[in-house]
Short mmCIF file of C-alpha atoms and ligand atoms in Angstrom, two decimals:
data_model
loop_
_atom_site.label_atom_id
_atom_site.label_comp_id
_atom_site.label_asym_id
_atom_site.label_seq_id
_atom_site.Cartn_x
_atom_site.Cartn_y
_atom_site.Cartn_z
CA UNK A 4 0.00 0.00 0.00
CA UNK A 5 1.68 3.46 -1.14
CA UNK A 6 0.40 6.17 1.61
CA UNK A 7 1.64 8.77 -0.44
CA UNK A 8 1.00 7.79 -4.50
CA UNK A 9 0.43 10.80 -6.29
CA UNK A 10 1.42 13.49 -3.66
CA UNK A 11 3.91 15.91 -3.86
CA UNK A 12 5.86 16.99 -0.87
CA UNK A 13 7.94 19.92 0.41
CA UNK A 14 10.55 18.81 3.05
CA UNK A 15 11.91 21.69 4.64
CA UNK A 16 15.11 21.31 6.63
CA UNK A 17 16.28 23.47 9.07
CA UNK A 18 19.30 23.45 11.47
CA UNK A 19 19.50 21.08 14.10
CA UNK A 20 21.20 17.55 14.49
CA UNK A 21 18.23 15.73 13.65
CA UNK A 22 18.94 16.53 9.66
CA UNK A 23 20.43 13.20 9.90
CA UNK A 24 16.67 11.46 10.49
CA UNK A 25 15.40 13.53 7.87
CA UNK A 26 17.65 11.13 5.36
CA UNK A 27 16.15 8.32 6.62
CA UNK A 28 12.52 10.21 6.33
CA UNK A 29 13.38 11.28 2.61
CA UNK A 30 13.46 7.76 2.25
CA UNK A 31 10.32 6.32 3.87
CA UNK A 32 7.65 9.26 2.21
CA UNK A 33 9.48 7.65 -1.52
CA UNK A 34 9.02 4.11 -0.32
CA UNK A 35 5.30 4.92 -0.40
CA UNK A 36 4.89 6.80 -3.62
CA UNK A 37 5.91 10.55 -2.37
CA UNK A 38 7.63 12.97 -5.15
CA UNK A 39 9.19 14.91 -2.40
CA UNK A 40 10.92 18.52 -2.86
CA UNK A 41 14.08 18.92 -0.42
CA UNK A 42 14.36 22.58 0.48
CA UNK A 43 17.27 23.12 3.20
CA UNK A 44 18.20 26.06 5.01
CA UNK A 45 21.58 27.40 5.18
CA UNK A 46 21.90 26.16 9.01
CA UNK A 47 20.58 22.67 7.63
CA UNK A 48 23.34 22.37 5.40
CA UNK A 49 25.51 22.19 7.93
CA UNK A 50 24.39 19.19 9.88
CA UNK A 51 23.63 16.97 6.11
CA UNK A 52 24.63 17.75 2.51
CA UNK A 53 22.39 18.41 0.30
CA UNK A 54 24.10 15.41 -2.17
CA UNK A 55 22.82 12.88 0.48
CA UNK A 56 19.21 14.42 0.28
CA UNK A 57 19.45 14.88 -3.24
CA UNK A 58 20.92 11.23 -3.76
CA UNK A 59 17.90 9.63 -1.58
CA UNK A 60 14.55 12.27 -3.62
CA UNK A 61 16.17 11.44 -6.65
CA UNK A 62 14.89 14.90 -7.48
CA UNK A 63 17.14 18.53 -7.44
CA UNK A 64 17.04 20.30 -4.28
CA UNK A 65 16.75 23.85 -3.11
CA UNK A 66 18.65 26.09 -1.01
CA UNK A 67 18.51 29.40 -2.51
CA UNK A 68 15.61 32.30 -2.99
CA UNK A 69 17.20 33.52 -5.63
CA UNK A 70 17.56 29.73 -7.54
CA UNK A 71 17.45 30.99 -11.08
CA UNK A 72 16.21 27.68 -12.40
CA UNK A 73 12.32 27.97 -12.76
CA UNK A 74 11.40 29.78 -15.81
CA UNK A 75 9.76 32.95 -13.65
CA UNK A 76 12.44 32.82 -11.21
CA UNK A 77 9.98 32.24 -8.72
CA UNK A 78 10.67 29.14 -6.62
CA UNK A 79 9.66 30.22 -3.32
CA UNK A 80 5.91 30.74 -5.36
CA UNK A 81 6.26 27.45 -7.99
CA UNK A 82 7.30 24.68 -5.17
CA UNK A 83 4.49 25.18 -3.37
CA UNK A 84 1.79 25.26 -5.66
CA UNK A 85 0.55 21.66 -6.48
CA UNK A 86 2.46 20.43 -3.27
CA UNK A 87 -0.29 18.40 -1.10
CA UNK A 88 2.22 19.64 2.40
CA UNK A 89 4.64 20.82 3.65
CA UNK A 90 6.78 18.80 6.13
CA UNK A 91 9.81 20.98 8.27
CA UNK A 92 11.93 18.00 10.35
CA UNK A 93 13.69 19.14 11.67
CA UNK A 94 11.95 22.82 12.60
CA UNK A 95 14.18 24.56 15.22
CA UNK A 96 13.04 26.95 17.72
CA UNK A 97 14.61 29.56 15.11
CA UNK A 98 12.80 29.00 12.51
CA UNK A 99 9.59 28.12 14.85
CA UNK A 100 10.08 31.64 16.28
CA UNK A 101 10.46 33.02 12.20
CA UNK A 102 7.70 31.28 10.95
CA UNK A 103 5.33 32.53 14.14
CA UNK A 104 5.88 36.31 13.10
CA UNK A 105 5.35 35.87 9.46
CA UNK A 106 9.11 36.52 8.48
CA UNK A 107 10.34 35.56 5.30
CA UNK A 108 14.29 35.74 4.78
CA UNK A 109 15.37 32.64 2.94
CA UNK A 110 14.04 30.04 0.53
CA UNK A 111 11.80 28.09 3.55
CA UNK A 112 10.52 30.68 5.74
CA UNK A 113 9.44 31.95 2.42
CA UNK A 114 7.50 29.36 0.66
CA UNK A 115 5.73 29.02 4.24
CA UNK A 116 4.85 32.68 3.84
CA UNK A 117 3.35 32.04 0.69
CA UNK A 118 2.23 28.24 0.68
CA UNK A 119 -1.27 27.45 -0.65
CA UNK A 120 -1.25 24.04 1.42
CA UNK A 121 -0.96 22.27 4.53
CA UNK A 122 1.90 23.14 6.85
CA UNK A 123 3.11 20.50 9.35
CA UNK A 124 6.45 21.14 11.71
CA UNK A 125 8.19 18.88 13.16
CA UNK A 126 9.97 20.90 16.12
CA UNK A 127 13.45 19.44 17.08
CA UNK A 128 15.82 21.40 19.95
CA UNK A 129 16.89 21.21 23.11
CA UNK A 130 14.92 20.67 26.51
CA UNK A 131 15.48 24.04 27.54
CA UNK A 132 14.83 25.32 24.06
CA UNK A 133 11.71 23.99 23.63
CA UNK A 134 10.52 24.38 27.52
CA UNK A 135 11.58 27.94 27.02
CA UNK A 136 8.18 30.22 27.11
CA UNK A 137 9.34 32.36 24.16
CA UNK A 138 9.14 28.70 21.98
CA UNK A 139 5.92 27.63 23.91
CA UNK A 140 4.38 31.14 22.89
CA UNK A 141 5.31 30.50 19.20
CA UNK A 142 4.39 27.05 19.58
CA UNK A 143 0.77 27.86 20.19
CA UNK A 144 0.73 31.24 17.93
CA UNK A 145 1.56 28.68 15.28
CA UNK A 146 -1.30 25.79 16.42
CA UNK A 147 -3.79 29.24 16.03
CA UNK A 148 -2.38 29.87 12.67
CA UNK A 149 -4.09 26.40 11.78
CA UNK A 150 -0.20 24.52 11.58
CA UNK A 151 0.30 21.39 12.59
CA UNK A 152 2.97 20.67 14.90
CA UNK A 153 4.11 16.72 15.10
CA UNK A 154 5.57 16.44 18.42
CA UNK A 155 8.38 16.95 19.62
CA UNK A 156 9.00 13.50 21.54
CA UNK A 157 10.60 13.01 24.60
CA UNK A 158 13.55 10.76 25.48
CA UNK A 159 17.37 11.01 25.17
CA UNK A 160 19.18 13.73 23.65
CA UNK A 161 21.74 14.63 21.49
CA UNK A 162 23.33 17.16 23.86
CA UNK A 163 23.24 14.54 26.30
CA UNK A 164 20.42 15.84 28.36
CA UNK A 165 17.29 14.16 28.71
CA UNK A 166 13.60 15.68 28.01
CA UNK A 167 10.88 17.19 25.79
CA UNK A 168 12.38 18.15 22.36
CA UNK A 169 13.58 15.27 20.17
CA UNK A 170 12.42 14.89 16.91
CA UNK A 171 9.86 12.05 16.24
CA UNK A 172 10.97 9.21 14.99
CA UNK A 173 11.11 9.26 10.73
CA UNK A 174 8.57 6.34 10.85
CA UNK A 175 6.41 7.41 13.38
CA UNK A 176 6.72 11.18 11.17
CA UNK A 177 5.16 9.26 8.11
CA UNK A 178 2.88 7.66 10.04
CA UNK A 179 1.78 11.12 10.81
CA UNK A 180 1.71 12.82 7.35
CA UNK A 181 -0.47 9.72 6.24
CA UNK A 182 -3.20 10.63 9.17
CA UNK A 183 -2.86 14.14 8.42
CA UNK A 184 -4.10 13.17 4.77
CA UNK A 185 -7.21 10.61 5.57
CA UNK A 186 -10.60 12.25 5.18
CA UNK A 187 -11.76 13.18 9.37
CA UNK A 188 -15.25 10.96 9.31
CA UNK A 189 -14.94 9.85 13.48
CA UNK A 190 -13.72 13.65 14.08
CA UNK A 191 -14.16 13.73 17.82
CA UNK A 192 -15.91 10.57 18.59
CA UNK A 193 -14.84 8.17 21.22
CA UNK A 194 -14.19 5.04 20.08
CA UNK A 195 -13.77 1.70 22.36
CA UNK A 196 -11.96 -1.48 20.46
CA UNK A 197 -11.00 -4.98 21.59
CA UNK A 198 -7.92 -6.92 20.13
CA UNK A 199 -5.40 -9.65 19.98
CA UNK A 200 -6.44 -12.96 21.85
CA UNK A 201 -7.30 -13.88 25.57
CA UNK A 202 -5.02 -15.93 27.75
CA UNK A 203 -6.80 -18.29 29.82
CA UNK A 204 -4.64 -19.51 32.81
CA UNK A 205 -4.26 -23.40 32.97
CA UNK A 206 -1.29 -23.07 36.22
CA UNK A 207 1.04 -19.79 36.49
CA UNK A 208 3.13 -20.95 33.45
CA UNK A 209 0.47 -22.57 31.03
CA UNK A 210 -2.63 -20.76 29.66
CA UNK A 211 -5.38 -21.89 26.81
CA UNK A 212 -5.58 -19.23 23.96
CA UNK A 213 -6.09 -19.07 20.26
CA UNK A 214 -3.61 -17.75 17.36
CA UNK A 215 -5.15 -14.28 16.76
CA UNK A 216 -2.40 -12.01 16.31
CA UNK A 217 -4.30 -8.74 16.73
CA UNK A 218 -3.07 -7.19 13.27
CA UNK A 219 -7.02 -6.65 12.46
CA UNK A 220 -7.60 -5.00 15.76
CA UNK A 221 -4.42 -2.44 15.82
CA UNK A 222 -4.82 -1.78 11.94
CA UNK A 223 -8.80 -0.36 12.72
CA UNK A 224 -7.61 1.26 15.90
CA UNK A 225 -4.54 3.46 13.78
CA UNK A 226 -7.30 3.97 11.23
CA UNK A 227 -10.15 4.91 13.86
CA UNK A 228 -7.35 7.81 15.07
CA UNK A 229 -6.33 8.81 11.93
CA UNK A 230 -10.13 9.79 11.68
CA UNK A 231 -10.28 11.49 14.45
CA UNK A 232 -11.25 9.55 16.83
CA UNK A 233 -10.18 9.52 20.91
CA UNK A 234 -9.44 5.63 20.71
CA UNK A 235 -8.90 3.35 23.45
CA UNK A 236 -7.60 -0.19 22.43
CA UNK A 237 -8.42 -2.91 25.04
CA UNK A 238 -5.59 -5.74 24.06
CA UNK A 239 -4.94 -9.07 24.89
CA UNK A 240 -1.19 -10.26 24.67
CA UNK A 241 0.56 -9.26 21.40
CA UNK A 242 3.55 -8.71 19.94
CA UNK A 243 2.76 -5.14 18.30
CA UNK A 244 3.57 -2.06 19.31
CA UNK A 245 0.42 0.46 20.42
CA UNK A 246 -0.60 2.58 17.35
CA UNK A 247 0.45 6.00 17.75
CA UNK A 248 -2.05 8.31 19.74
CA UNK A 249 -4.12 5.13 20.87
CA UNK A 250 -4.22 4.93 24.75
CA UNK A 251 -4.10 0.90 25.19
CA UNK A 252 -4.96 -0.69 28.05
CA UNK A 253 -3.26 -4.85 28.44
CA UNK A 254 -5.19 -7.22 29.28
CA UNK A 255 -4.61 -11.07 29.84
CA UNK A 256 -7.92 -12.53 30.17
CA UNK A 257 -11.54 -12.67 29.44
CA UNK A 258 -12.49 -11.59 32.57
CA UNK A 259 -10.14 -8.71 32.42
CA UNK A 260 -10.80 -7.82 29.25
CA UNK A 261 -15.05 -7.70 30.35
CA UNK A 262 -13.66 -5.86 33.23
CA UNK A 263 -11.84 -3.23 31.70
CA UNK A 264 -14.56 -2.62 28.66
CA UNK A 265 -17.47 -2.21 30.92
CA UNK A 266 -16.98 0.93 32.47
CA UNK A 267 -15.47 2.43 29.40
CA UNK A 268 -18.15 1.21 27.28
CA UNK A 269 -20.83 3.63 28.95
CA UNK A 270 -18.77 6.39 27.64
CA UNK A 271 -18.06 5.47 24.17
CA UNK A 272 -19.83 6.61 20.99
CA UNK A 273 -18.73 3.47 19.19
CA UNK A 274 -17.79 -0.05 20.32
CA UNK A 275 -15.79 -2.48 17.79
CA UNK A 276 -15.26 -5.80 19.08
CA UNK A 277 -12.12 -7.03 17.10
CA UNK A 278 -10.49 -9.55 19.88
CA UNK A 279 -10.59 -13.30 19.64
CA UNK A 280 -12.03 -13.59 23.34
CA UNK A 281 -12.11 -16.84 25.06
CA UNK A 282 -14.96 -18.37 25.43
CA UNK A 283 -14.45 -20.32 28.90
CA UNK A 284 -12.04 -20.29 31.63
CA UNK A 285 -10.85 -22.78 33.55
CA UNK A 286 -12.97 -22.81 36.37
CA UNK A 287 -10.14 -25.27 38.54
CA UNK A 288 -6.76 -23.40 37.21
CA UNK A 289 -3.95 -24.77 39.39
CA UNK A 290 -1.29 -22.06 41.84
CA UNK A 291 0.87 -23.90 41.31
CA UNK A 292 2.75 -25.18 38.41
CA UNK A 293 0.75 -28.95 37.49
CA UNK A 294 3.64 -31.63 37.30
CA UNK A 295 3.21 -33.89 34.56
CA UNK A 296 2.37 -37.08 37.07
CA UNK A 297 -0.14 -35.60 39.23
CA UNK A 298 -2.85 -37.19 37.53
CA UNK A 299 -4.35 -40.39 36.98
CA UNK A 300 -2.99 -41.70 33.31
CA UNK A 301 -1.15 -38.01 33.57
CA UNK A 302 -4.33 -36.37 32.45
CA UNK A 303 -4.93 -33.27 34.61
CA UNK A 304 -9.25 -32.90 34.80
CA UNK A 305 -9.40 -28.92 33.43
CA UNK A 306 -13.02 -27.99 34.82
CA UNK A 307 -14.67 -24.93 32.57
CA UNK A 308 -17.13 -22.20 33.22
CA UNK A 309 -18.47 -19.61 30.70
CA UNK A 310 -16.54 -16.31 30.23
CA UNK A 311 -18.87 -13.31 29.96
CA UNK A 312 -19.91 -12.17 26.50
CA UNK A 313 -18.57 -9.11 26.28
CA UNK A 314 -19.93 -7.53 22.88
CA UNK A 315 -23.56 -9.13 23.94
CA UNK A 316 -23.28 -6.93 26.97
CA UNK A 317 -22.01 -3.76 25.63
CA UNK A 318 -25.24 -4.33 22.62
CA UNK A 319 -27.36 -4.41 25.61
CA UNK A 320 -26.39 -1.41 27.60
CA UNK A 321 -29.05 0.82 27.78
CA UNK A 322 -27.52 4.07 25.95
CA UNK A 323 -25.25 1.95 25.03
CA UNK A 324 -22.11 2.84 21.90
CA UNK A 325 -22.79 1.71 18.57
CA UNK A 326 -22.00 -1.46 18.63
CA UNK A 327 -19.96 -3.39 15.54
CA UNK A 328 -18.92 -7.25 16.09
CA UNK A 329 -16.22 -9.32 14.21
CA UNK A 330 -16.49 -13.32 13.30
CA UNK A 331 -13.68 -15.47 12.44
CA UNK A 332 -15.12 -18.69 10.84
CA UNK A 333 -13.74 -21.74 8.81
CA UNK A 334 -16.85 -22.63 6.97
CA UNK A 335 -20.68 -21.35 6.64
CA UNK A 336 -19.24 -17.74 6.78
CA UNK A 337 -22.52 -16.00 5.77
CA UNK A 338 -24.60 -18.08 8.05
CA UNK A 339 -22.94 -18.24 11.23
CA UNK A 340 -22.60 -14.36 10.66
CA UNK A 341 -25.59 -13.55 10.51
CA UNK A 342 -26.91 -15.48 13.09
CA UNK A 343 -24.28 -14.03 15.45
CA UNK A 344 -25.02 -10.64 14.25
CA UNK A 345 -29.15 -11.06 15.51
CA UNK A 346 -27.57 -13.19 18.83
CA UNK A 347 -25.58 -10.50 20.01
CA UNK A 348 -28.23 -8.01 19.14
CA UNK A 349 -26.38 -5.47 16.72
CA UNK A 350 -26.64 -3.51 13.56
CA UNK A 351 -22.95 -4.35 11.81
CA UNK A 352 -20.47 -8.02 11.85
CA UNK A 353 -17.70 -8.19 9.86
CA UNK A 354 -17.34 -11.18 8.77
CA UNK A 355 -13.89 -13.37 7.74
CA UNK A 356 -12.68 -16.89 7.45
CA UNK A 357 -10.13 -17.41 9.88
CA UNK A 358 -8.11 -18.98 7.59
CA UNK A 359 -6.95 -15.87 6.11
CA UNK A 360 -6.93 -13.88 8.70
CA UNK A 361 -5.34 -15.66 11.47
CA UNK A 362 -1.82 -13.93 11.46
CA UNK A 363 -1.37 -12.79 8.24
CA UNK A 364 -1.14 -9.09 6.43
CA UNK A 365 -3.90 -9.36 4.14
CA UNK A 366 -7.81 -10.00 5.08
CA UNK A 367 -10.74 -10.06 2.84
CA UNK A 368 -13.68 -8.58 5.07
CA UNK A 369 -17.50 -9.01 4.55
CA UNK A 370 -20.01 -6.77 6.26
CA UNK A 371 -23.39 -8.68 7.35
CA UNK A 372 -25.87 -5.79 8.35
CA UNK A 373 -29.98 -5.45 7.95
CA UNK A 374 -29.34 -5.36 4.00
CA UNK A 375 -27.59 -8.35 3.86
CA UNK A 376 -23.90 -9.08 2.45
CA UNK A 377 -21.61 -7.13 1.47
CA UNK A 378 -18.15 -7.90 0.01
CA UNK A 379 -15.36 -5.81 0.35
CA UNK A 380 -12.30 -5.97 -2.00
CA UNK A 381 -9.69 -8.61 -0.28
CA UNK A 382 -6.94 -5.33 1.12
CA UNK A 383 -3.66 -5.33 3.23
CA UNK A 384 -4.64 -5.05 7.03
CA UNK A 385 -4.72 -1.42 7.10
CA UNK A 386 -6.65 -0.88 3.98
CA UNK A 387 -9.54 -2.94 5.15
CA UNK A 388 -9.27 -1.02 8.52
CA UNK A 389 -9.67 2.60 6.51
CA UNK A 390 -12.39 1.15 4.36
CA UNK A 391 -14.19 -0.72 7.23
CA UNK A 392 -13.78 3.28 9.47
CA UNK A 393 -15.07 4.73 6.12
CA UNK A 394 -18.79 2.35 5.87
CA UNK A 395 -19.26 2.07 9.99
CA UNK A 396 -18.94 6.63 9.87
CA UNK A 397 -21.56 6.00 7.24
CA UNK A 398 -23.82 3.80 9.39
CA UNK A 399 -23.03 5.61 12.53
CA UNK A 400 -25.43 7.30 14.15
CA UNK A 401 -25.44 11.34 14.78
CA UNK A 402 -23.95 12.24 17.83
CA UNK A 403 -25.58 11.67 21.14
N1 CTP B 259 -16.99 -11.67 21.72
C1 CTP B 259 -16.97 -11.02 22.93
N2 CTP B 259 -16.91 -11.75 24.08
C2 CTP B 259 -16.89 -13.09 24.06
C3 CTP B 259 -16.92 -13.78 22.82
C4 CTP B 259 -16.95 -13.02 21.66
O1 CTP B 259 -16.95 -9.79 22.96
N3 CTP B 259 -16.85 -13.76 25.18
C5 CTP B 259 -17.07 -10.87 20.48
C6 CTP B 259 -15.85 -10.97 19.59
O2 CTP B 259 -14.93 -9.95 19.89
C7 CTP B 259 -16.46 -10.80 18.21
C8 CTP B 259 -17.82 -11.43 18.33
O3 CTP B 259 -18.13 -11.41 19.72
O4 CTP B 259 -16.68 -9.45 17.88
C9 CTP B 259 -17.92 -12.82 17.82
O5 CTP B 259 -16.96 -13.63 18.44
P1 CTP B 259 -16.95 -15.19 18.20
O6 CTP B 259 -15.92 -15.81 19.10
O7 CTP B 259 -16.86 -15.45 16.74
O8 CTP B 259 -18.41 -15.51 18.67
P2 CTP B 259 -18.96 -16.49 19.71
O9 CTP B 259 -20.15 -15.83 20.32
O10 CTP B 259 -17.91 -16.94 20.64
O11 CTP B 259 -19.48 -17.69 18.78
P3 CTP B 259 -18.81 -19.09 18.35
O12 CTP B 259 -17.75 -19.41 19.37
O13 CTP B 259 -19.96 -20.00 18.39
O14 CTP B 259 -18.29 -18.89 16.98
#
């Protein structure tokens, strides 16, 4: 999937030592179909050459106002017209504090000045620099002036101190720019998911669970945010990394996963149950590890009681979110959907076979509603999810 086919970017650079992740960046907004524009400052040039940026755009890049190359002599007007953003990483508190009073003295600052399109900064400095109020004034002059300001992270830096001020993370930068593009249709709704599989306790070191690996989940919470949603992701053990801007809560089991959803339920506009959730417990889980000869034959006797329905519940709170259900099954798919769909009492299942689902990238997703069946296009993970965010904002409900 190519984020960025058919866009046209302006990466500003200004100085600061994170110039070097903006290589790195160059490269990842190309990887996904980005014609991106390099412009550096002076100060920028410094820290990277403009050969290594040029080298990884594959396209010329600009330093200079007075760059005699475009026919009107005009690049400052030209590069930004047709761009779809503009991206400055790094953007120090300089320029921050330039581009916050409207001045225009190089090739950057200028085709800010006079851009026709999105601005998004990137702001990389010091702790001090950044916690300084003279920045944090400009900061939120700028946020007024409708720019978008992506970060900064905290963490290590390069001057050896540690704090608020590092520029995010070239990945976690495109991940951005790609939610800065998708249409807003969950703008301010709060939106409740479950994910990943439950982990039923058998002793303290054995548990009964199931091979969901959560992709499906995480892929519909990213997209849910980059709509503009306030997500919460209720997970059960995974090996992915939270989706940027998602609060997740971990969860082990079932009953923690019921637990944790109930409360939050009540206050959510929209409830997608993604996660693979056990349905029993063992009822007579040991406290102690089970040795192998314990038993008769060296059979332990696992006792099971039901684990609570979560979705079923969450349908059936008065008031209740929106409620949207997922099945995994390995034959009958448009049967046993449906007839899940009218069991747990709500208005949208997705439906998949597990088979192609069960850990892997791409899913082919049917929606079961009042209408009946319908197919979408088999997608990578995180297509689905954008599609499947686009037809539930269409379903949804006004706000309550
Ligand atoms: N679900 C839930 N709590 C449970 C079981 C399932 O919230 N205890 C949710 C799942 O997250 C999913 C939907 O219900 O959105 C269907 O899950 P599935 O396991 O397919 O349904 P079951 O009711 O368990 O039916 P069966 O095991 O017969 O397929």
């Amino acid at each position: 999937m190519q984020d960025f086919a058919n866009k046209r970017i302006v990466l500003g650079l200004t100085g600061g030592i994170a110039c070097y992740k903006s290589a790195e960046l160059v490269r990842r907004l190309v990887e996904h179909g980005a014609a991106v524009d390099v412009v550096m400052t002076e100060a920028a040039t410094r820290f990277i050459t403009p050969v290594t940026m040029q080298a990884l755009s594959g396209r010329h890049v600009w330093l200079d106002a007075w760059d005699a190359r475009p026919a009107n002599n005009m690049a400052h007007i030209d590069l930004t017209r047709g761009a779809d953003a503009i991206l400055v990483a790094p953007a120090s508190a300089d320029f921050m504090a330039k581009l916050a009073h409207g001045m225009a003295d190089d090739l950057l600052s200028t085709l800010c000045l006079a851009r026709a399109c999105p601005l998004l900064l990137a702001p990389a400095m010091n702790r001090e620099m950044w916690g300084n109020p003279a920045t944090q004034r400009n900061a939120a002059q700028l946020r007024q002036d409708g720019i978008v300001l992506l970060g900064p992270a905290a963490g290590d830096q390069a001057c050896g101190e540690v704090g608020d001020g590092r520029m995010m993370e070239p990945l976690d930068l495109r991940t951005e720019l790609a939610a800065y593009f998708q249409p807003k249709v969950l703008a301010g709704r709060r939106v409740l998911i479950t994910a990943g599989p439950t982990c039923e306790p058998i002793d303290p070191v054995r548990v009964l669970s199931n091979r969901s690996s959560g992709k499906t989940g995480y892929a519909l919470a990213r997209a849910a945010r980059e709509a503009g949603a306030q997500v919460t992701l209720v997970s059960g053990p995974t090996a992915l990394p939270a989706p940027l801007g998602v609060r997740r809560i971990d969860v082990q089991t079932a009953r923690q996963m019921h637990a944790a959803v109930m409360p939050l339920a009540a206050q959510s506009d929209l409830f997608i149950a993604v996660a693979a959730v056990a349905d029993w417990h063992v009822s007579n889980a040991s406290g102690q590890k089970v040795k192998k000869n314990a038993h008769p034959g060296g059979l332990p006797a696992l006792e099971f009681a039901v684990n609570p329905d979560i979705l079923a519940e969450v349908a059936a709170l008065p008031g209740g979110p929106w409620c949207v259900g997922f099945a995994a099954e390995t034959e009958n798919l448009a049967a046993h959907a449906e007839d899940k769909r009218r069991r747990k009492g709500i208005a949208l299942l997705v439906g998949n076979l597990a088979q192609d689902v069960m850990d892997a990238d791409d899913t082919a997703l049917v929606l079961f509603d009042a209408q009946g069946a319908h197919p979408l296009p088999p997608a990578d993970k995180l297509s689905a999810a954008r599609r499947l965010v686009a037809e539930i904002a269409a379903r949804l409900p006004g706000r309550r």
